XYZ file of C-alpha atoms in Angstrom:
449
model
C -3.917 -32.868 22.859
C -2.787 -29.392 23.228
C -5.648 -27.024 23.130
C -4.934 -23.263 22.255
C -7.704 -20.699 23.431
C -9.347 -19.298 20.364
C -9.002 -15.787 21.493
C -5.276 -16.165 21.536
C -5.409 -17.289 17.896
C -7.439 -14.290 17.106
C -5.094 -11.823 18.722
C -1.950 -13.612 17.117
C -3.362 -13.471 13.707
C -4.520 -9.853 13.863
C -1.044 -8.745 15.313
C 0.855 -10.738 12.606
C -1.290 -9.495 9.776
C -0.777 -5.834 10.905
C 3.072 -6.554 11.598
C 3.566 -7.864 8.058
C 1.417 -5.428 6.216
C 3.072 -2.359 7.840
C 5.202 -1.612 10.757
C 7.438 1.407 11.472
C 10.521 -0.778 12.827
C 12.639 -0.406 9.733
C 11.919 3.338 9.231
C 12.556 4.281 12.803
C 15.583 2.073 13.515
C 17.395 3.021 10.253
C 17.445 6.621 11.338
C 15.766 7.449 8.014
C 14.242 10.686 9.195
C 14.100 13.215 6.502
C 16.041 10.969 3.939
C 15.570 8.188 1.534
C 16.116 5.014 3.500
C 18.438 2.476 2.314
C 16.271 -0.693 2.360
C 19.122 -3.193 2.301
C 20.580 -1.641 5.478
C 17.198 -1.366 7.066
C 16.548 -4.982 6.561
C 19.690 -5.829 8.308
C 18.269 -4.601 11.594
C 17.844 -7.684 13.948
C 14.633 -6.563 15.472
C 12.393 -7.106 12.296
C 13.624 -10.631 11.479
C 13.490 -11.656 15.103
C 9.833 -10.740 15.579
C 9.115 -12.354 12.024
C 10.898 -15.528 12.991
C 8.865 -15.698 16.247
C 5.637 -15.324 14.404
C 6.715 -17.796 11.838
C 7.509 -20.397 14.474
C 4.092 -19.931 16.176
C 2.433 -20.398 12.920
C 4.301 -23.415 12.124
C 3.197 -24.919 15.477
C -0.231 -24.162 14.550
C 0.109 -25.997 11.262
C 1.446 -28.941 12.872
C -1.534 -29.046 15.422
C -3.882 -29.560 12.527
C -1.616 -31.097 9.701
C -4.240 -33.619 8.545
C -6.951 -30.902 7.875
C -4.358 -28.808 6.024
C -2.800 -31.539 4.040
C -6.302 -32.735 3.063
C -7.077 -29.340 1.659
C -3.788 -28.767 0.085
C -4.132 -32.033 -1.850
C -7.450 -30.893 -3.462
C -5.937 -27.966 -5.204
C -3.624 -28.132 -8.167
C -2.029 -24.604 -7.471
C -1.054 -25.774 -4.164
C 1.190 -28.508 -5.679
C 2.681 -25.837 -8.123
C 3.154 -23.624 -4.895
C 5.070 -26.291 -3.004
C 7.353 -26.954 -6.170
C 8.206 -23.192 -6.308
C 8.883 -23.022 -2.610
C 11.175 -26.026 -2.896
C 13.125 -24.253 -5.765
C 13.494 -21.181 -3.594
C 14.671 -23.340 -0.658
C 17.359 -25.037 -2.519
C 18.378 -21.972 -4.628
C 21.366 -21.109 -2.354
C 23.024 -24.010 -3.934
C 23.592 -21.915 -7.141
C 23.213 -18.505 -5.642
C 25.674 -15.614 -6.234
C 25.108 -14.860 -2.497
C 24.616 -18.311 -0.995
C 24.690 -17.083 2.719
C 22.038 -14.288 1.977
C 19.979 -16.664 0.016
C 19.988 -19.301 2.570
C 18.872 -16.962 5.419
C 16.238 -15.175 3.531
C 14.796 -18.350 2.011
C 14.052 -19.511 5.561
C 12.204 -16.294 6.214
C 10.352 -16.776 2.884
C 9.178 -20.149 3.885
C 8.127 -18.707 7.214
C 5.955 -16.220 5.618
C 4.385 -18.986 3.719
C 3.723 -20.958 6.846
C 1.984 -17.789 8.302
C -0.164 -17.513 5.085
C -1.176 -21.170 5.409
C -2.013 -21.097 8.927
C -4.208 -18.014 8.380
C -5.834 -19.503 5.431
C -6.841 -22.935 6.866
C -7.535 -22.272 10.528
C -10.338 -19.792 10.221
C -13.572 -19.555 8.045
C -13.420 -17.437 5.014
C -15.472 -14.645 6.612
C -13.290 -14.639 9.711
C -10.198 -14.158 7.433
C -11.683 -11.205 5.738
C -12.404 -9.762 9.303
C -8.873 -10.114 10.346
C -7.651 -8.598 7.099
C -9.961 -5.815 7.442
C -8.890 -5.115 11.108
C -5.277 -5.242 10.083
C -5.759 -2.910 7.233
C -7.660 -0.326 9.520
C -4.868 -0.437 12.060
C -2.274 0.110 9.484
C -4.240 2.940 8.021
C -4.477 4.882 11.305
C -0.762 4.284 12.236
C 0.287 5.437 8.819
C -1.987 8.604 9.111
C -0.522 9.339 12.643
C 3.037 8.930 11.285
C 2.381 11.403 8.650
C 0.465 13.962 10.571
C 2.037 13.928 13.879
C 5.526 12.599 13.161
C 6.338 14.015 9.808
C 10.041 13.716 10.604
C 9.678 10.120 9.834
C 6.207 9.951 8.077
C 7.096 12.385 5.219
C 9.875 12.391 2.649
C 12.193 15.523 2.733
C 14.617 14.799 -0.096
C 14.113 15.689 -3.781
C 12.408 14.600 -5.998
C 9.892 13.297 -3.294
C 9.807 16.276 -0.906
C 6.558 16.567 0.810
C 5.263 13.140 -0.214
C 3.894 11.072 2.680
C 5.474 7.505 3.224
C 3.809 6.695 6.599
C 5.421 3.609 8.226
C 7.153 2.605 5.021
C 10.683 3.458 3.622
C 9.277 5.021 0.460
C 6.182 6.873 -0.575
C 5.217 4.305 -3.424
C 4.798 1.651 -0.750
C 2.452 3.724 1.100
C 0.522 4.598 -1.860
C 0.060 0.983 -2.985
C -1.053 -0.210 0.590
C -3.480 2.704 1.033
C -4.972 2.013 -2.349
C -5.369 -1.651 -1.257
C -6.775 -0.506 1.980
C -9.427 1.868 0.566
C -10.933 -0.545 -2.150
C -10.641 -3.732 0.043
C -12.502 -1.872 3.042
C -15.054 -0.299 0.643
C -15.728 -3.903 -0.463
C -16.312 -5.096 3.079
C -18.896 -2.417 3.364
C -21.166 -4.596 1.183
C -20.677 -7.662 3.398
C -22.078 -8.327 6.917
C -18.738 -8.382 8.473
C -18.906 -5.946 11.261
C -21.666 -4.307 13.475
C -21.813 -1.228 15.597
C -19.022 0.930 15.921
C -16.835 -1.212 13.767
C -18.753 0.007 10.739
C -17.938 3.559 11.447
C -14.310 2.865 11.968
C -14.234 1.186 8.460
C -15.733 4.247 6.954
C -13.195 6.496 8.460
C -10.426 4.161 7.449
C -11.481 4.288 3.939
C -11.464 8.194 3.889
C -7.999 8.213 5.376
C -6.634 5.716 3.016
C -8.023 7.612 0.060
C -6.385 10.766 1.439
C -2.960 9.114 1.722
C -3.145 7.881 -1.802
C -3.213 11.378 -2.779
C -0.646 12.383 -0.170
C 1.818 9.856 -1.204
C 2.055 11.598 -4.776
C 2.168 8.053 -6.204
C 0.991 7.731 -9.833
C 0.914 3.903 -9.539
C -1.267 4.102 -6.519
C -3.821 6.330 -8.238
C -3.914 3.786 -11.252
C -4.246 0.970 -8.773
C -6.994 2.600 -7.008
C -8.963 3.245 -10.277
C -8.121 -0.321 -11.608
C -9.315 -2.119 -8.257
C -12.492 -0.035 -8.232
C -13.276 -1.046 -11.797
C -12.559 -4.656 -10.793
C -15.067 -4.368 -8.023
C -17.736 -3.195 -10.504
C -16.756 -6.043 -13.018
C -17.103 -8.703 -10.249
C -20.449 -7.501 -9.095
C -21.488 -7.851 -12.795
C -20.395 -11.478 -12.803
C -23.114 -11.976 -10.072
C -25.883 -11.111 -12.591
C -27.687 -13.481 -14.746
C -26.088 -14.160 -18.170
C -27.938 -11.501 -20.254
C -27.357 -8.604 -17.856
C -23.880 -9.829 -17.050
C -22.740 -9.338 -20.760
C -24.453 -5.877 -20.920
C -22.859 -4.627 -17.777
C -19.187 -6.090 -18.657
C -19.573 -4.911 -22.104
C -20.234 -1.383 -20.856
C -17.458 -1.297 -18.328
C -15.097 -2.737 -20.921
C -16.043 -0.080 -23.460
C -15.673 2.836 -20.827
C -12.370 1.395 -19.589
C -11.213 0.757 -23.221
C -12.073 4.497 -24.261
C -10.183 5.774 -21.122
C -6.969 3.663 -22.134
C -7.134 5.097 -25.708
C -7.329 8.568 -24.388
C -4.476 8.050 -21.967
C -2.267 6.529 -24.670
C -3.072 9.472 -27.143
C -2.216 12.029 -24.250
C 0.221 10.020 -22.378
C 3.095 12.673 -22.551
C 0.832 15.556 -21.365
C -0.761 13.575 -18.561
C 2.428 12.086 -17.187
C 3.901 15.644 -17.346
C 1.155 16.914 -15.323
C 1.986 14.271 -12.678
C 5.700 15.097 -12.812
C 6.479 11.937 -14.600
C 8.084 11.056 -18.071
C 7.385 8.534 -20.593
C 10.431 6.710 -19.660
C 8.651 5.618 -16.612
C 11.473 6.924 -14.332
C 14.151 5.110 -16.200
C 12.496 1.634 -16.218
C 12.382 1.567 -20.052
C 16.091 1.155 -19.936
C 16.388 -1.061 -16.797
C 13.762 -3.792 -17.881
C 15.761 -4.785 -21.130
C 18.953 -4.862 -19.118
C 17.207 -7.183 -16.362
C 16.040 -9.482 -19.305
C 19.681 -9.438 -20.667
C 20.801 -10.686 -17.160
C 18.172 -13.331 -17.130
C 19.388 -14.659 -20.410
C 22.787 -15.298 -18.855
C 21.167 -17.767 -16.395
C 17.785 -18.523 -17.936
C 16.860 -21.615 -16.232
C 17.558 -21.379 -12.370
C 18.557 -17.653 -12.332
C 20.825 -16.332 -9.704
C 19.261 -17.648 -6.452
C 16.653 -16.113 -4.099
C 17.947 -12.664 -3.183
C 21.157 -13.511 -4.867
C 21.212 -10.976 -7.525
C 21.125 -7.561 -5.954
C 23.571 -6.521 -3.321
C 26.676 -4.531 -2.563
C 29.569 -3.897 -5.050
C 31.059 -7.146 -6.493
C 27.873 -8.960 -7.230
C 26.139 -9.796 -10.572
C 24.193 -6.522 -10.308
C 27.113 -4.469 -10.983
C 27.089 -5.232 -14.804
C 23.511 -4.266 -14.989
C 24.046 -1.073 -13.212
C 26.837 -0.202 -15.681
C 24.361 -0.973 -18.533
C 21.742 1.382 -17.136
C 23.931 4.028 -15.805
C 22.418 4.381 -12.317
C 22.605 2.294 -9.097
C 19.332 0.350 -9.471
C 18.318 -1.194 -6.131
C 15.985 -3.754 -7.787
C 14.228 -4.778 -10.959
C 11.189 -2.454 -10.324
C 9.034 -5.393 -11.386
C 8.037 -8.203 -9.182
C 7.653 -10.564 -12.033
C 11.127 -9.919 -13.345
C 12.454 -10.478 -9.767
C 11.170 -14.096 -10.090
C 13.162 -14.714 -13.193
C 16.350 -13.164 -11.615
C 15.899 -15.519 -8.542
C 14.810 -18.862 -9.968
C 14.977 -18.449 -13.771
C 12.242 -19.589 -16.131
C 11.753 -22.878 -14.379
C 10.521 -20.963 -11.290
C 8.790 -18.440 -13.367
C 6.796 -21.085 -15.229
C 5.751 -22.729 -11.930
C 4.770 -19.266 -10.409
C 2.861 -17.948 -13.555
C 0.816 -21.237 -14.013
C -0.006 -20.955 -10.290
C -1.013 -17.331 -10.627
C -3.163 -18.093 -13.814
C -5.001 -20.749 -11.867
C -5.491 -18.669 -8.829
C -7.026 -15.852 -10.900
C -9.372 -18.475 -12.596
C -10.454 -20.036 -9.292
C -11.037 -16.636 -7.707
C -13.284 -15.566 -10.665
C -15.087 -18.748 -10.489
C -15.625 -18.212 -6.737
C -17.468 -14.937 -7.515
C -19.503 -16.595 -10.241
C -20.487 -19.671 -8.283
C -21.280 -18.222 -4.902
C -22.560 -14.832 -6.236
C -21.545 -13.268 -2.791
C -19.832 -9.964 -2.352
C -17.201 -11.482 0.016
C -15.926 -13.541 -2.825
C -14.738 -10.392 -4.659
C -12.003 -9.871 -2.140
C -9.418 -12.367 -3.468
C -9.773 -10.891 -6.937
C -9.138 -7.343 -5.525
C -5.957 -8.815 -3.808
C -4.765 -10.366 -6.985
C -5.345 -7.174 -9.109
C -3.579 -5.234 -6.432
C -0.539 -7.546 -6.474
C -0.505 -7.567 -10.414
C -0.497 -3.748 -10.627
C 2.006 -3.211 -7.730
C 4.573 -5.546 -9.119
C 4.358 -4.095 -12.643
C 6.645 -1.211 -11.762
C 7.826 -2.190 -8.243
C 9.465 -5.268 -6.734
C 6.903 -6.119 -4.055
C 6.106 -9.808 -4.819
C 8.852 -11.348 -2.665
C 8.115 -8.966 0.069
C 6.451 -10.532 3.228
C 3.136 -8.735 3.038
C 2.721 -9.268 -0.584
C 3.624 -12.910 -0.658
C 1.200 -13.657 2.401
C -1.709 -12.005 0.339
C -0.747 -14.024 -2.644
C -0.765 -17.251 -0.747
C -3.946 -16.308 0.965
C -5.477 -15.587 -2.418
C -4.279 -18.938 -3.868
C -5.580 -21.008 -0.918
C -8.737 -19.282 0.199
C -11.066 -20.500 -2.568
C -10.011 -24.284 -1.910
C -12.409 -25.174 0.936
C -15.339 -22.789 -0.436
C -15.381 -24.201 -3.994
C -15.425 -27.696 -2.749
C -18.042 -27.505 -0.075
C -19.921 -24.212 -0.569
C -23.697 -24.235 -0.185
C -26.281 -21.425 0.006
C -27.370 -22.596 3.455
C -23.723 -22.360 4.752
C -23.274 -18.945 3.332
C -26.474 -17.698 4.950
C -25.420 -19.141 8.305
C -22.036 -17.561 7.952
C -23.771 -14.163 7.105
C -25.637 -14.237 10.370
C -22.623 -14.715 12.371
C -21.748 -12.183 15.111
C -18.293 -10.605 15.628
C -16.142 -11.666 17.245
C -16.993 -15.167 15.487
C -17.177 -18.140 17.537
C -17.054 -20.728 14.801
C -14.439 -23.411 14.828
C -11.940 -24.425 12.202
C -14.154 -26.426 10.001
C -15.778 -25.420 6.846
C -15.776 -28.968 5.533
C -18.298 -31.065 7.432
C -16.461 -34.288 7.048
C -13.405 -32.818 8.591
C -15.009 -31.212 11.507
C -14.292 -33.834 14.095
C -10.694 -33.830 13.037
C -10.214 -30.119 13.219
C -11.797 -30.067 16.672
C -9.451 -32.802 17.993
C -6.412 -31.045 16.705
C -7.379 -27.653 17.996
């Protein structure tokens, strides 16, 4: 049986995560210096999908080499079956898509990103996965900072109304703000976990400071809100680890504080948004979202196919753009994009899967009472917030993070024990443990590696 050196898998996963979380290929090859980058044209560049397909193929081979282990774990989770049904719907959606050729090609890439997420979720222990995510986020943070500080021609936007806002390696400032908000809170969470030793701890601290700086430099209101909410989530999850009496007191205090802040923000929304250069129309989204729902009602069951709605002139998006009076590039909501792509049938499959994933992730915190169990919850909160006003859910990095959050709790909730957690805590980096977390599958995992 083919045996792949473990160090090669470490390098592959770290590179893959960094590549999907943020690389400058689109920005540089599009010639987007000093201007707003046309994402649809940037995505047409052959280099990005070529590298992506290579990573997907390698991940698929890795899945095939340990298919029994992965299949056994997938069978033990109800959200996995819903996820598979959702993926099947995406894959066959070109049959009714308004742009079948585009839907066909991009649905394959979408399945490839899912394969990478599955390989990542089931080929390493949970703490190894957190290490790889933390390393990828650190690399991305440093690269984004260097792009903004040393290469402002690309790393900073120069066209009104976003003049001076940092965008790092991304095509828009909002993407940088969202990713840096995630990096800051996620890396801060890892400080409470015994993941790294020596110089890595200092690198994590510097990355947190740089990420926090770039949240502000991006001038993204959504990123600021996401940072605050994820930090609040961190405190709530830590409260879940307390005994019942103190847990109720702590959560009640947090909810009371957050509720008071929300009431204050609602009462002073116009003044606060004005101070941030925003309006109460949420940059035109108050007109866009009703128009999107109108288009969903025209094809409510199966939608317009994956990536089949938005596109150049002559597509179904033309009517929507006439309704709103401006050239909307997307729905500015990841959840509405699901309804446009696969209708309410796909939407229900996803939303049920999402609810189960949230429930399992909170359960993971409560059962294990370990700080590392908070990380999937942080990811889910980030995905929820970032997809309320932006269409990021179907983007490779967001989808990989969601699949990871959906699958990461499966082996832990089924086999977790205090002794195993203590042994995992004492592991040195780089880790040397093998694939198994389930004792009964350890022999099988070793044979397939």
